[in-house]
CSV table of C-alpha atoms and ligand atoms in Angstrom, one decimal:
chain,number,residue,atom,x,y,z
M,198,UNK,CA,4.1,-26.3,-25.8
M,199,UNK,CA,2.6,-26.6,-22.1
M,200,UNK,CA,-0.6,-24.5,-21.5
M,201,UNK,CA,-0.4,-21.5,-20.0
M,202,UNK,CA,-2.2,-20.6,-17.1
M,203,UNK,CA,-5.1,-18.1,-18.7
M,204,UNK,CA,-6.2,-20.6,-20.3
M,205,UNK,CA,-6.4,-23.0,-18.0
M,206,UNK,CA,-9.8,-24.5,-16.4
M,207,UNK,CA,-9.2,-25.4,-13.2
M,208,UNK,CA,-6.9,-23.2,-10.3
M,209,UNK,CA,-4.4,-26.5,-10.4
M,210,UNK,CA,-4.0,-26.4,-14.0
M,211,UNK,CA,-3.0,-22.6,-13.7
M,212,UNK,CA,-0.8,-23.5,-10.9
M,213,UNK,CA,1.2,-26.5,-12.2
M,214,UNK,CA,1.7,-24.2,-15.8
M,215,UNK,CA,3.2,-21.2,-13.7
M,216,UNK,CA,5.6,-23.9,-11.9
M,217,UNK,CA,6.2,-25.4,-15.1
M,218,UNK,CA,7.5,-22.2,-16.7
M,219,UNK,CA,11.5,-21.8,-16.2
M,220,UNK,CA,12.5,-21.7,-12.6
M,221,UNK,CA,12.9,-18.4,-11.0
M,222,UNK,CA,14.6,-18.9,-7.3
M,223,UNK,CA,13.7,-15.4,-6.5
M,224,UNK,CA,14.1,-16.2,-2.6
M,225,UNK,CA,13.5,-12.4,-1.6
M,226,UNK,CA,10.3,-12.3,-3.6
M,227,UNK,CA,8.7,-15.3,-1.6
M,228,UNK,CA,9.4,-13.9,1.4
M,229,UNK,CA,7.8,-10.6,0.6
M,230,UNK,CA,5.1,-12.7,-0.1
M,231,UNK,CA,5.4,-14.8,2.9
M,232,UNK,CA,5.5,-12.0,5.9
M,233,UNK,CA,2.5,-12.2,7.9
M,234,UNK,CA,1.6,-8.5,9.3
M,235,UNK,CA,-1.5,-6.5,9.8
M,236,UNK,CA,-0.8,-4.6,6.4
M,237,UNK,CA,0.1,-8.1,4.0
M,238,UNK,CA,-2.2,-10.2,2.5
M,239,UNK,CA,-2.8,-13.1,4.6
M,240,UNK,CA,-4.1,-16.5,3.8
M,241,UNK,CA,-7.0,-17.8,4.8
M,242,UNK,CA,-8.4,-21.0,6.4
M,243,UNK,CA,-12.6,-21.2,7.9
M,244,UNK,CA,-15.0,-24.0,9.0
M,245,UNK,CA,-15.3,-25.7,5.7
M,246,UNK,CA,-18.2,-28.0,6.8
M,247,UNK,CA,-19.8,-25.2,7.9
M,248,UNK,CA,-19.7,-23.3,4.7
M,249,UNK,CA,-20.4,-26.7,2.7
M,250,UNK,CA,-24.2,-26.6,4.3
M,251,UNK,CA,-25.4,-23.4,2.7
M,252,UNK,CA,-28.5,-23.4,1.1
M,253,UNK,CA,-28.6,-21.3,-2.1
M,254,UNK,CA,-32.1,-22.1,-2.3
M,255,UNK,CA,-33.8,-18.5,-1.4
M,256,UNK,CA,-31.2,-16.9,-4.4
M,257,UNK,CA,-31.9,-19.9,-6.5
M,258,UNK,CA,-32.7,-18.0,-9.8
M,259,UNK,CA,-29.7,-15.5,-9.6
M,260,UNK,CA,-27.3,-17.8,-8.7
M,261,UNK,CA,-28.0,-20.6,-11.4
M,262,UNK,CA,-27.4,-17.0,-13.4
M,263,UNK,CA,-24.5,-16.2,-12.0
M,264,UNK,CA,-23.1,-19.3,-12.4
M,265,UNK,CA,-23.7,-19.7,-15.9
M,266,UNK,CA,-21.9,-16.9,-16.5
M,267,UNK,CA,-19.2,-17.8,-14.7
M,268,UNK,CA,-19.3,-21.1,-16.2
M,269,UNK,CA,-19.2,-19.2,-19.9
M,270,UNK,CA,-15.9,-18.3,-18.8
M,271,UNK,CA,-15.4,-14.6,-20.5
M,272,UNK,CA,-12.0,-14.1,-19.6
M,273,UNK,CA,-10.5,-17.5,-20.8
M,274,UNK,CA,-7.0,-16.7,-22.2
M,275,UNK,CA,-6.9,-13.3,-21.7
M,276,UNK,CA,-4.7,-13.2,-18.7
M,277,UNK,CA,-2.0,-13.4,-21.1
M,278,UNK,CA,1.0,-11.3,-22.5
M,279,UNK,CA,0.2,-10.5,-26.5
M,280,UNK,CA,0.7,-7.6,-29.0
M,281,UNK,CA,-1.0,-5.3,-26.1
M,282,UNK,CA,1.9,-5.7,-23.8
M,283,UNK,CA,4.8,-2.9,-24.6
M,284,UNK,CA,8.4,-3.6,-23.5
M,285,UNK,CA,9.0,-2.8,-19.8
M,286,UNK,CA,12.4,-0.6,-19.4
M,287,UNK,CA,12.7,-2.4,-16.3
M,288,UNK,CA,16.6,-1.3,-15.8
M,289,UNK,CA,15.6,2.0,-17.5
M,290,UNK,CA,12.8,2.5,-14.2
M,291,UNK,CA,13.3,5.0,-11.8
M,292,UNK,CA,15.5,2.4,-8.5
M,293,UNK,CA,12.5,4.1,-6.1
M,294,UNK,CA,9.5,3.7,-8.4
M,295,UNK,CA,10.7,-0.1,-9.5
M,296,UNK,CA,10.9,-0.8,-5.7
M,297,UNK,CA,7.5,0.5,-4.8
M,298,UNK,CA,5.8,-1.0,-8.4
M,299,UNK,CA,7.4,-4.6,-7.7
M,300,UNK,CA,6.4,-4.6,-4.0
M,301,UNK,CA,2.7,-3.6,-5.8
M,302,UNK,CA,3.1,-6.8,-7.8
M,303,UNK,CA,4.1,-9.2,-5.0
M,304,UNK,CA,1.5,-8.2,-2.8
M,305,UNK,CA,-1.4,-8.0,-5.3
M,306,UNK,CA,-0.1,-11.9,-6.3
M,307,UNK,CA,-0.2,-12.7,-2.8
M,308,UNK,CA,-3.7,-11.1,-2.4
M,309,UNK,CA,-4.8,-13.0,-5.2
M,310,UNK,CA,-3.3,-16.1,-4.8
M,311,UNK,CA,-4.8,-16.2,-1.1
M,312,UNK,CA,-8.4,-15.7,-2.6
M,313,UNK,CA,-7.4,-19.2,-4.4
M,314,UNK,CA,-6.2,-21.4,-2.0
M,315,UNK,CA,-9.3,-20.5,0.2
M,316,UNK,CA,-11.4,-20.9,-2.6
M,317,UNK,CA,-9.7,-24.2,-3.7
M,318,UNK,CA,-9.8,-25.7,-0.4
M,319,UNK,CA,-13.4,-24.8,0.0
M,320,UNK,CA,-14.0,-26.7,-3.4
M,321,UNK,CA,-11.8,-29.6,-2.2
M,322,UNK,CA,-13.5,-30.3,1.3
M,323,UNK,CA,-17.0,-30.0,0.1
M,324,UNK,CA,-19.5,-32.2,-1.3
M,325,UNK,CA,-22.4,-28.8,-2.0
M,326,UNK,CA,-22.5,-29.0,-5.6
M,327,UNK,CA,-24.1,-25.4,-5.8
M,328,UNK,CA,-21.0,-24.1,-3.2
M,329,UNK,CA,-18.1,-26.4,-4.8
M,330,UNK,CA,-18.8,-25.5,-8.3
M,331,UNK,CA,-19.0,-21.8,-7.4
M,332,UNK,CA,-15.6,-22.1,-5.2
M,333,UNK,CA,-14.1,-24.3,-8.0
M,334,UNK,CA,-14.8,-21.3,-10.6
M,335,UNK,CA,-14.0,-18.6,-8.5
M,336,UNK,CA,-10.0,-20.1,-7.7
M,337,UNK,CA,-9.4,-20.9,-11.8
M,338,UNK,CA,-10.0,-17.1,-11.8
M,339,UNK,CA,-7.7,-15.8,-9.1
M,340,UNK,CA,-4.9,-18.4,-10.1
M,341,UNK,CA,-5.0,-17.0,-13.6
M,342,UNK,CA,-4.8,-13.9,-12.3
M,343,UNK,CA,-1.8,-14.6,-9.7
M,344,UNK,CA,-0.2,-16.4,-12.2
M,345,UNK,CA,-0.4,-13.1,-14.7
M,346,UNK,CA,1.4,-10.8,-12.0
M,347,UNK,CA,3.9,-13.4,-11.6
M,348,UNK,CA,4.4,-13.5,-15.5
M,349,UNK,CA,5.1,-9.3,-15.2
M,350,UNK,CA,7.3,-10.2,-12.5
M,351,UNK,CA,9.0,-12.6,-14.3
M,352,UNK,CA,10.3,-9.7,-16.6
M,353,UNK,CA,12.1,-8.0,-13.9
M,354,UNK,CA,13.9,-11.1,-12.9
M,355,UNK,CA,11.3,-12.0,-9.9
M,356,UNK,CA,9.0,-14.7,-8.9
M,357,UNK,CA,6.0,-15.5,-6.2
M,358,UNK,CA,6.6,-19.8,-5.7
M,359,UNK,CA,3.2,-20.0,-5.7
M,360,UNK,CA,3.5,-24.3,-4.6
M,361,UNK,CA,5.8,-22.9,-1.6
M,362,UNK,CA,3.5,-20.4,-0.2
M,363,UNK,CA,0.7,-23.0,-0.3
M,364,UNK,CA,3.0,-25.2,2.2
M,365,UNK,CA,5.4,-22.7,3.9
M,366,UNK,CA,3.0,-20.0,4.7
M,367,UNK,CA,0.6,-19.4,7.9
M,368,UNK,CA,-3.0,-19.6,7.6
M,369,UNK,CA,-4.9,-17.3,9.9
M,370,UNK,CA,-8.5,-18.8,10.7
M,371,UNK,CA,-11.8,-17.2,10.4
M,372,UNK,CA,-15.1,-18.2,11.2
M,373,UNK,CA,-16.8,-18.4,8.0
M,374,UNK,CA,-19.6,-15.5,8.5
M,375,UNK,CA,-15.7,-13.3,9.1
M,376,UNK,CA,-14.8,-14.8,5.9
M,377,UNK,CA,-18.5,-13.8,4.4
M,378,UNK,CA,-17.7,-9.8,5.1
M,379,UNK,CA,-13.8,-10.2,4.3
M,380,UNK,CA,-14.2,-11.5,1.2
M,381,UNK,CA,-17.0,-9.5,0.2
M,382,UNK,CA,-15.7,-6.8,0.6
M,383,UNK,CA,-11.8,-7.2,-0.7
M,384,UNK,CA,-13.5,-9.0,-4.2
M,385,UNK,CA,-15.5,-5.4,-4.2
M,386,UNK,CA,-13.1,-3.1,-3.2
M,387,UNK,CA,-10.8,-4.6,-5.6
M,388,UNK,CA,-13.1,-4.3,-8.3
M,389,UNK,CA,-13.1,-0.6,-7.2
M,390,UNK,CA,-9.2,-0.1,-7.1
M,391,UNK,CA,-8.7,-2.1,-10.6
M,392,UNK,CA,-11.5,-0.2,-12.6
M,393,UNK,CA,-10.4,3.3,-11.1
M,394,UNK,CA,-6.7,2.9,-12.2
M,395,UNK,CA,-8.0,1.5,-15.5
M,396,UNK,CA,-10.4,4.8,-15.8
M,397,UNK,CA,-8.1,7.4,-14.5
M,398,UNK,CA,-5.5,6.0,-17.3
M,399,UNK,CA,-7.7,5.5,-20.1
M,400,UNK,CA,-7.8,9.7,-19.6
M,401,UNK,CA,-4.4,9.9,-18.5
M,402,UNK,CA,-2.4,6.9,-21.4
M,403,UNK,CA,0.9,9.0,-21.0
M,404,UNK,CA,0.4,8.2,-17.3
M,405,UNK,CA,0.9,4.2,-18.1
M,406,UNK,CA,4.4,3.3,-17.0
M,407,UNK,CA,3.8,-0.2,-17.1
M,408,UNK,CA,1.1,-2.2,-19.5
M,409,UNK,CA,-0.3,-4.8,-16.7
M,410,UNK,CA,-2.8,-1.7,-16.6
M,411,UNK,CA,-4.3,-2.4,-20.1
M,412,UNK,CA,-5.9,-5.8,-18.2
M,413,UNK,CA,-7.2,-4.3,-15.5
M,414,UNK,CA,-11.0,-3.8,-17.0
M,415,UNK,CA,-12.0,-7.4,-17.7
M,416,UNK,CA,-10.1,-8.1,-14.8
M,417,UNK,CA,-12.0,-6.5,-12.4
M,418,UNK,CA,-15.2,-8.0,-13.9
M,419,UNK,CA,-14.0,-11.2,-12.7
M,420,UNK,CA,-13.2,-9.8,-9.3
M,421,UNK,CA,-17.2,-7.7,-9.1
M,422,UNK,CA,-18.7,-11.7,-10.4
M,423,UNK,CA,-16.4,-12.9,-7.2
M,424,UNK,CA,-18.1,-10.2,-4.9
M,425,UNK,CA,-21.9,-10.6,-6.5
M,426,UNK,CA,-21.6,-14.6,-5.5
M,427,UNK,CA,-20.5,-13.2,-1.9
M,428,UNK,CA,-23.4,-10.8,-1.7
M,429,UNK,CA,-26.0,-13.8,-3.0
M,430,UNK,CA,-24.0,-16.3,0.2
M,431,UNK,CA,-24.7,-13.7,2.7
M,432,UNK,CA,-28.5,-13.3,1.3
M,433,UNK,CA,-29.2,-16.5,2.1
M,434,UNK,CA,-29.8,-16.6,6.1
M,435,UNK,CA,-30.8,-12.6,7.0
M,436,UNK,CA,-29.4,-13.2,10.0
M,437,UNK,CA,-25.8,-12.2,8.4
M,438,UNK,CA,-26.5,-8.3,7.6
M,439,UNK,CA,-29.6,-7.7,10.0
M,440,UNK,CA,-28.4,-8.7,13.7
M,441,UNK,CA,-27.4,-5.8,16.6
M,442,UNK,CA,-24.2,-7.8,16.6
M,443,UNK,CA,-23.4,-8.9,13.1
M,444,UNK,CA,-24.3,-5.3,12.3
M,445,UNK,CA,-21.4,-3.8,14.6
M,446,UNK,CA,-18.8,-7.0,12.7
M,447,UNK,CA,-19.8,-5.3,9.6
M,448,UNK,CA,-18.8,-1.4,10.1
M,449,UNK,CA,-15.7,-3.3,12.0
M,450,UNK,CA,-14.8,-5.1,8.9
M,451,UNK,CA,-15.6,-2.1,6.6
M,452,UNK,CA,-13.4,0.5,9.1
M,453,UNK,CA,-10.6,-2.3,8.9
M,454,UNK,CA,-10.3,-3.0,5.3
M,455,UNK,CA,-11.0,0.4,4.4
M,456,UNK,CA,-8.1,2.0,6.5
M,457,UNK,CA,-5.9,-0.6,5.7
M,458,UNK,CA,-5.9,0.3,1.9
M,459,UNK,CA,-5.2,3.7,2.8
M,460,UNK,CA,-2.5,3.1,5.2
M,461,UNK,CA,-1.3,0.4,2.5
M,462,UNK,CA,-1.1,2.8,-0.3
M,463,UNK,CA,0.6,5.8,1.4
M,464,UNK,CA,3.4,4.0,1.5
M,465,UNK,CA,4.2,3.5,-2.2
M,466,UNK,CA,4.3,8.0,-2.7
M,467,UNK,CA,6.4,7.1,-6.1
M,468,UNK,CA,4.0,4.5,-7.3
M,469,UNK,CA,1.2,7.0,-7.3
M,470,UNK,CA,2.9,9.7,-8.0
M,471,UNK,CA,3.4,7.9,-11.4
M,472,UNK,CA,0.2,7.2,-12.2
M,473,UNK,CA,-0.8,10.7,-11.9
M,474,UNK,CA,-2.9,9.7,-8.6
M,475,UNK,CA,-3.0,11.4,-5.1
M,476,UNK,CA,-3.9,7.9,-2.8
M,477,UNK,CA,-5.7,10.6,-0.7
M,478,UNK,CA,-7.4,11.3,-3.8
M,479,UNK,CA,-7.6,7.5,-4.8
M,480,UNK,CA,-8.8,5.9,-1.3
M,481,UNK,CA,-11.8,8.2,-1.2
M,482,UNK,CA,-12.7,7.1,-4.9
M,483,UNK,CA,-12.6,3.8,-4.0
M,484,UNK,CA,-13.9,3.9,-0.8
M,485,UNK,CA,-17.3,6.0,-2.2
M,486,UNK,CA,-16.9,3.3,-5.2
M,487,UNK,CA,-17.1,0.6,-2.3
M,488,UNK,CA,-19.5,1.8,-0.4
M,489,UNK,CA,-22.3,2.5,-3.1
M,490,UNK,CA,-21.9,-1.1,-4.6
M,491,UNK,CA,-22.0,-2.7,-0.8
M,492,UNK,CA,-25.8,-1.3,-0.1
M,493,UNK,CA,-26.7,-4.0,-2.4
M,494,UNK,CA,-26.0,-6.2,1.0
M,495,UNK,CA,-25.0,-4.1,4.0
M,496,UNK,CA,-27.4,-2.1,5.9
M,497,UNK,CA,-25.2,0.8,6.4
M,498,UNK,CA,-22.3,2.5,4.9
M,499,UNK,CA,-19.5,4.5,6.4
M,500,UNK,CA,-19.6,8.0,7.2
M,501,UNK,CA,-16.3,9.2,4.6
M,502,UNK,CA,-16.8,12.9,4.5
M,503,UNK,CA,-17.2,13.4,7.7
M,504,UNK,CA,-15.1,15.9,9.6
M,505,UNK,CA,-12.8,13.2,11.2
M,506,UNK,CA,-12.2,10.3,9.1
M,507,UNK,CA,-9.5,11.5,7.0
M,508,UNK,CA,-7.9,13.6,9.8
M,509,UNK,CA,-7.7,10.3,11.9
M,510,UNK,CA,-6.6,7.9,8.5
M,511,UNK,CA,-3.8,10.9,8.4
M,512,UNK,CA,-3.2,10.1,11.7
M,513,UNK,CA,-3.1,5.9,11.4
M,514,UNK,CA,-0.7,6.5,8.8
M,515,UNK,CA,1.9,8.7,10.7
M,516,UNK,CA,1.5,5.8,14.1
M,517,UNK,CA,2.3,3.3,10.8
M,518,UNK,CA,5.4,5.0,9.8
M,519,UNK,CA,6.6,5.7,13.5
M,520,UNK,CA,6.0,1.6,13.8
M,521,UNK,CA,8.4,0.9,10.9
M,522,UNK,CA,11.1,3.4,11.9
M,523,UNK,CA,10.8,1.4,15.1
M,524,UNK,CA,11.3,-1.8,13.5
M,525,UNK,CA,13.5,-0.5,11.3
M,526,UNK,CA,15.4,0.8,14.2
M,527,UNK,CA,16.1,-2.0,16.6
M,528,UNK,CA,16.9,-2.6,20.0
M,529,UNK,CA,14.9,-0.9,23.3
M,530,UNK,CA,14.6,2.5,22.0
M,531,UNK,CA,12.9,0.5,18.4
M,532,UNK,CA,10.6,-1.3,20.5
M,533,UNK,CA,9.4,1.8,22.2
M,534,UNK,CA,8.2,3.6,19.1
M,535,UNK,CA,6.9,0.8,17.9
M,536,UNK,CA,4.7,0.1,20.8
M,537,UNK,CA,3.9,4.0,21.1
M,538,UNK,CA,3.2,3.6,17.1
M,539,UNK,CA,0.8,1.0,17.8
M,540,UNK,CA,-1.2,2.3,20.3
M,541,UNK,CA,-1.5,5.6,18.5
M,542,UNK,CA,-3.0,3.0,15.8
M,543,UNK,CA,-4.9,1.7,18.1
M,544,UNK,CA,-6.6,4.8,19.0
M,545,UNK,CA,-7.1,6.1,15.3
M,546,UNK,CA,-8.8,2.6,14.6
M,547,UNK,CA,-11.1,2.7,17.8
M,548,UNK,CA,-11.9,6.8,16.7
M,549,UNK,CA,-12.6,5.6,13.4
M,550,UNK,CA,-15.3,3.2,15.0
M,551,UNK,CA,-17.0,5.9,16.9
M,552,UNK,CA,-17.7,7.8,13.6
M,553,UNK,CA,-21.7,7.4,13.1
M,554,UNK,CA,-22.7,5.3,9.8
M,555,UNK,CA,-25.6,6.5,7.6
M,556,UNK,CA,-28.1,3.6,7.5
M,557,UNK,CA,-29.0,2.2,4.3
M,558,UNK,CA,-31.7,-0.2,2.6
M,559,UNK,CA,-30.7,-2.9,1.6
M,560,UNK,CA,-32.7,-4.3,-1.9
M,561,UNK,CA,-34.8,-7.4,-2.3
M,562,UNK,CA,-32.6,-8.3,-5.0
M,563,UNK,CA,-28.5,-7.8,-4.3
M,564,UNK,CA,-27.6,-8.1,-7.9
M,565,UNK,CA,-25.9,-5.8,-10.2
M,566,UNK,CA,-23.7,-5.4,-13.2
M,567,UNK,CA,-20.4,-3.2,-13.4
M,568,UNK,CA,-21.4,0.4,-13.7
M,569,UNK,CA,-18.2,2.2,-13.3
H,736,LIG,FE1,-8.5,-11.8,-8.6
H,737,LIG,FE1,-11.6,-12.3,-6.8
C-alpha cells in the first residue's frame, strides 16, 4: 500500500500520496480553490534570496530548540482518519449547512496548502541551512495538513488538485518583511481559531456535526510551532517590530487580517450556528486569543473593545454583502453596488485604522508554549 500523506516526511511526499489516491475530477472544487479575491486564501511568492540571508544567530539557542522539536516530528501520522473518525451523514446534512461546511473545507485546504508552496519554495531556492531546514519542516506540516481536509472532502465526493493549484493558480508577491507579519500572524491566529473550536466542543460534544474537529488540538500545535519560528525570524534585525514605519505595516496587517476573519466568517451563519458559536462571539475570542500571544513580538495590540470596532466590522460586513449582491447581480446597476459596497469597505477599513492601539512591551525572549 502507498504511504499516506501523515506520515510522510517531506511536503512532496505528502503531495505525490494525495495525487496518488483515486482520482477525484471535482472541477468546481478547484475553482473554489482557485478564485483570487480579497476574502480567499491567496498564494504567496517573496524575494527568496533575500529571506535566504537571515541570520538566526542573535535567537541561536531557541531556535536550535525549536527546531529540534520540530525535527522530533510529534504529529507524524496523526493527520489521519482511524477509529476516532465517526461516519459523516453527508446526504443526511442539512443542503445549507453542507454548503457552508464544504466551502469551510476548501478554503481552509487552500489556506493551508498556500503556507506550503511558500514554504516549499523557500526551502527549494535557498542554500541557509538554518532557514531551509526550518522551511523544509514547516511545508511537510501544512501538506499533511491540506492533504487531511482533502481526505474529509473526499467523503462528500470533492477534491482540492493540490498539483493543479501549484501550476494554474496566481501568486500574489510580497516583500518578505510583508510576508514576516502575514505569516506571523495567520500561523497565530490559526492556532487561535483551531484551539477555540476544539475547546468550545470539548464542552459542547453534542455540538460536533462533523469529526475533523477531534484533530484540531495537536493540530494547532503545529500551526503555534509555525508562528513561534515567525516570531524568532522577525527577532532577529529589531528593525522589523521597532521602526515609525514598520510599526504603522504592523497595526495595518493586524486591522487586515483581523477584519477579514470576521467578514470571512459571517458569511457561513449555518456553519456557526451548528457549532453552537456566535462568529461575533468567536472573532472577539480569537482576536483577544491573537492579540495576547502577538506581544511576545509586536509592540502594540489592537484596541477590540473599544466603542467602534465592532460597530464598524458590522459595518464592513454589510458593504461585503451589498458587494456580492452586486456581483451576484450583474450588468450596470451590479457594478454600482458593488463599487458603492467597496468604498463603504473602504471607509470601515480606513476607520478601523484610526482606532488608537494600546502599546505593549515586547519580551527579551519571544518564546512560548500553547497555553490555551
Ligand atoms: Fe497548517
Ligand atoms: Fe502553519
Amino acid at each position: 500500500m502507498n504511504m499516506h500523506s501523515s506520515d510522510a516526511a517531506t511536503a512532496e511526499e505528502a503531495i505525490a500520496a494525495q495525487e496518488a489516491l483515486p482520482p477525484l475530477t471535482n472541477e468546481e472544487a478547484t475553482q473554489v480553490a482557485m478564485s483570487n479575491t480579497l476574502l480567499t486564501p491567496r498564494f504567496y511568492t517573496t524575494d527568496f534570496d533575500e529571506m535566504d540571508a537571515i541570520d538566526v544567530t542573535p535567537v541561536r539557542e531557541e531556535w536550535d530548540k525549536l527546531i529540534a522539536r520540530m525535527k522530533s516530528d510529534p504529529n507524524k501520522g496523526h493527520f489521519k482518519k482511524n477509529e476516532d473518525w465517526d461516519t459523516v451523514d453527508w446526504d443526511g446534512m442539512e443542503p445549507k449547512l453542507k454548503a457552508e461546511f464544504i466551502d469551510f473545507l476548501i478554503s481552509s485546504c487552500t489556506a493551508e496548502f498556500s503556507g506550503c508552496v511558500l514554504y516549499k519554495e523557500m526551502k527549494r531556492r535557498g542554500s541557509n541551512e538554518d532557514i531551509t531546514t526550518l522551511f523544509q519542516l514547516m511545508a511537510r506540516d501544512e501538506a499533511r495538513h491540506a492533504g487531511f481536509i482533502n481526505d474529509a472532502l473526499r467523503e462528500a465526493g470533492i477534491a482540492v488538485n493540490l498539483g493543479f493549484l501549484t501550476q494554474a493558480k496566481k501568486y500574489t508577491y510580497f516583500r518578505p518583511k510583508f510576508i514576516y507579519y502575514a505569516t506571523y500572524l495567520s500561523e497565530k491566529i490559526g492556532y487561535a481559531r483551531y484551539i477555540t473550536i476544539y475547546r468550545h466542543l470539548e464542552k459542547h460534544p453534542e455540538h460536533r456535526f462533523h469529526p475533523i474537529f477531534k484533530w484540531f488540538c495537536e493540530w494547532c500545535n503545529d500551526e503555534f510551532s509555525h508562528g513561534e519560528a515567525f516570531a524568532l525570524l522577525l527577532k532577529t534585525d529589531p528593525k522589523l517590530t521597532e521602526s515609525w514605519v514598520n510599526r504603522m505595516w504592523i497595526k495595518f496587517f493586524l486591522t487586515a487580517v483581523f477584519s477579514t476573519m470576521w467578514v470571512r466568517d459571517h458569511q457561513r451563519p449555518e456553519f456557526h450556528k451548528a457549532l453552537g458559536v456566535d462568529p461575533e462571539w468567536y472573532g472577539q475570542e480569537v482576536f483577544r486569543k491573537t492579540s495576547e500571544i502577538s506581544r511576545q513580538v509586536f509592540p502594540m495590540v489592537l484596541d477590540i473593545d473599544h466603542p467602534r470596532w465592532k460597530p464598524t466590522l458590522r459595518r464592513m460586513e454589510a458593504a461585503n454583502v451589498q458587494i456580492a449582491h452586486g456581483r451576484k447581480q450583474g450588468g450596470l446597476g451590479g457594478w454600482l453596488k458593488r463599487m458603492a459596497g467597496s468604498a463603504k469597505a473602504g471607509f470601515a477599513f480606513v476607520s478601523l485604522l484610526t482606532i488608537p492601539v494600546e502599546k505593549s512591551t515586547v519580551p527579551a525572549s519571544p518564546r512560548m508554549e500553547p497555553a490555551y
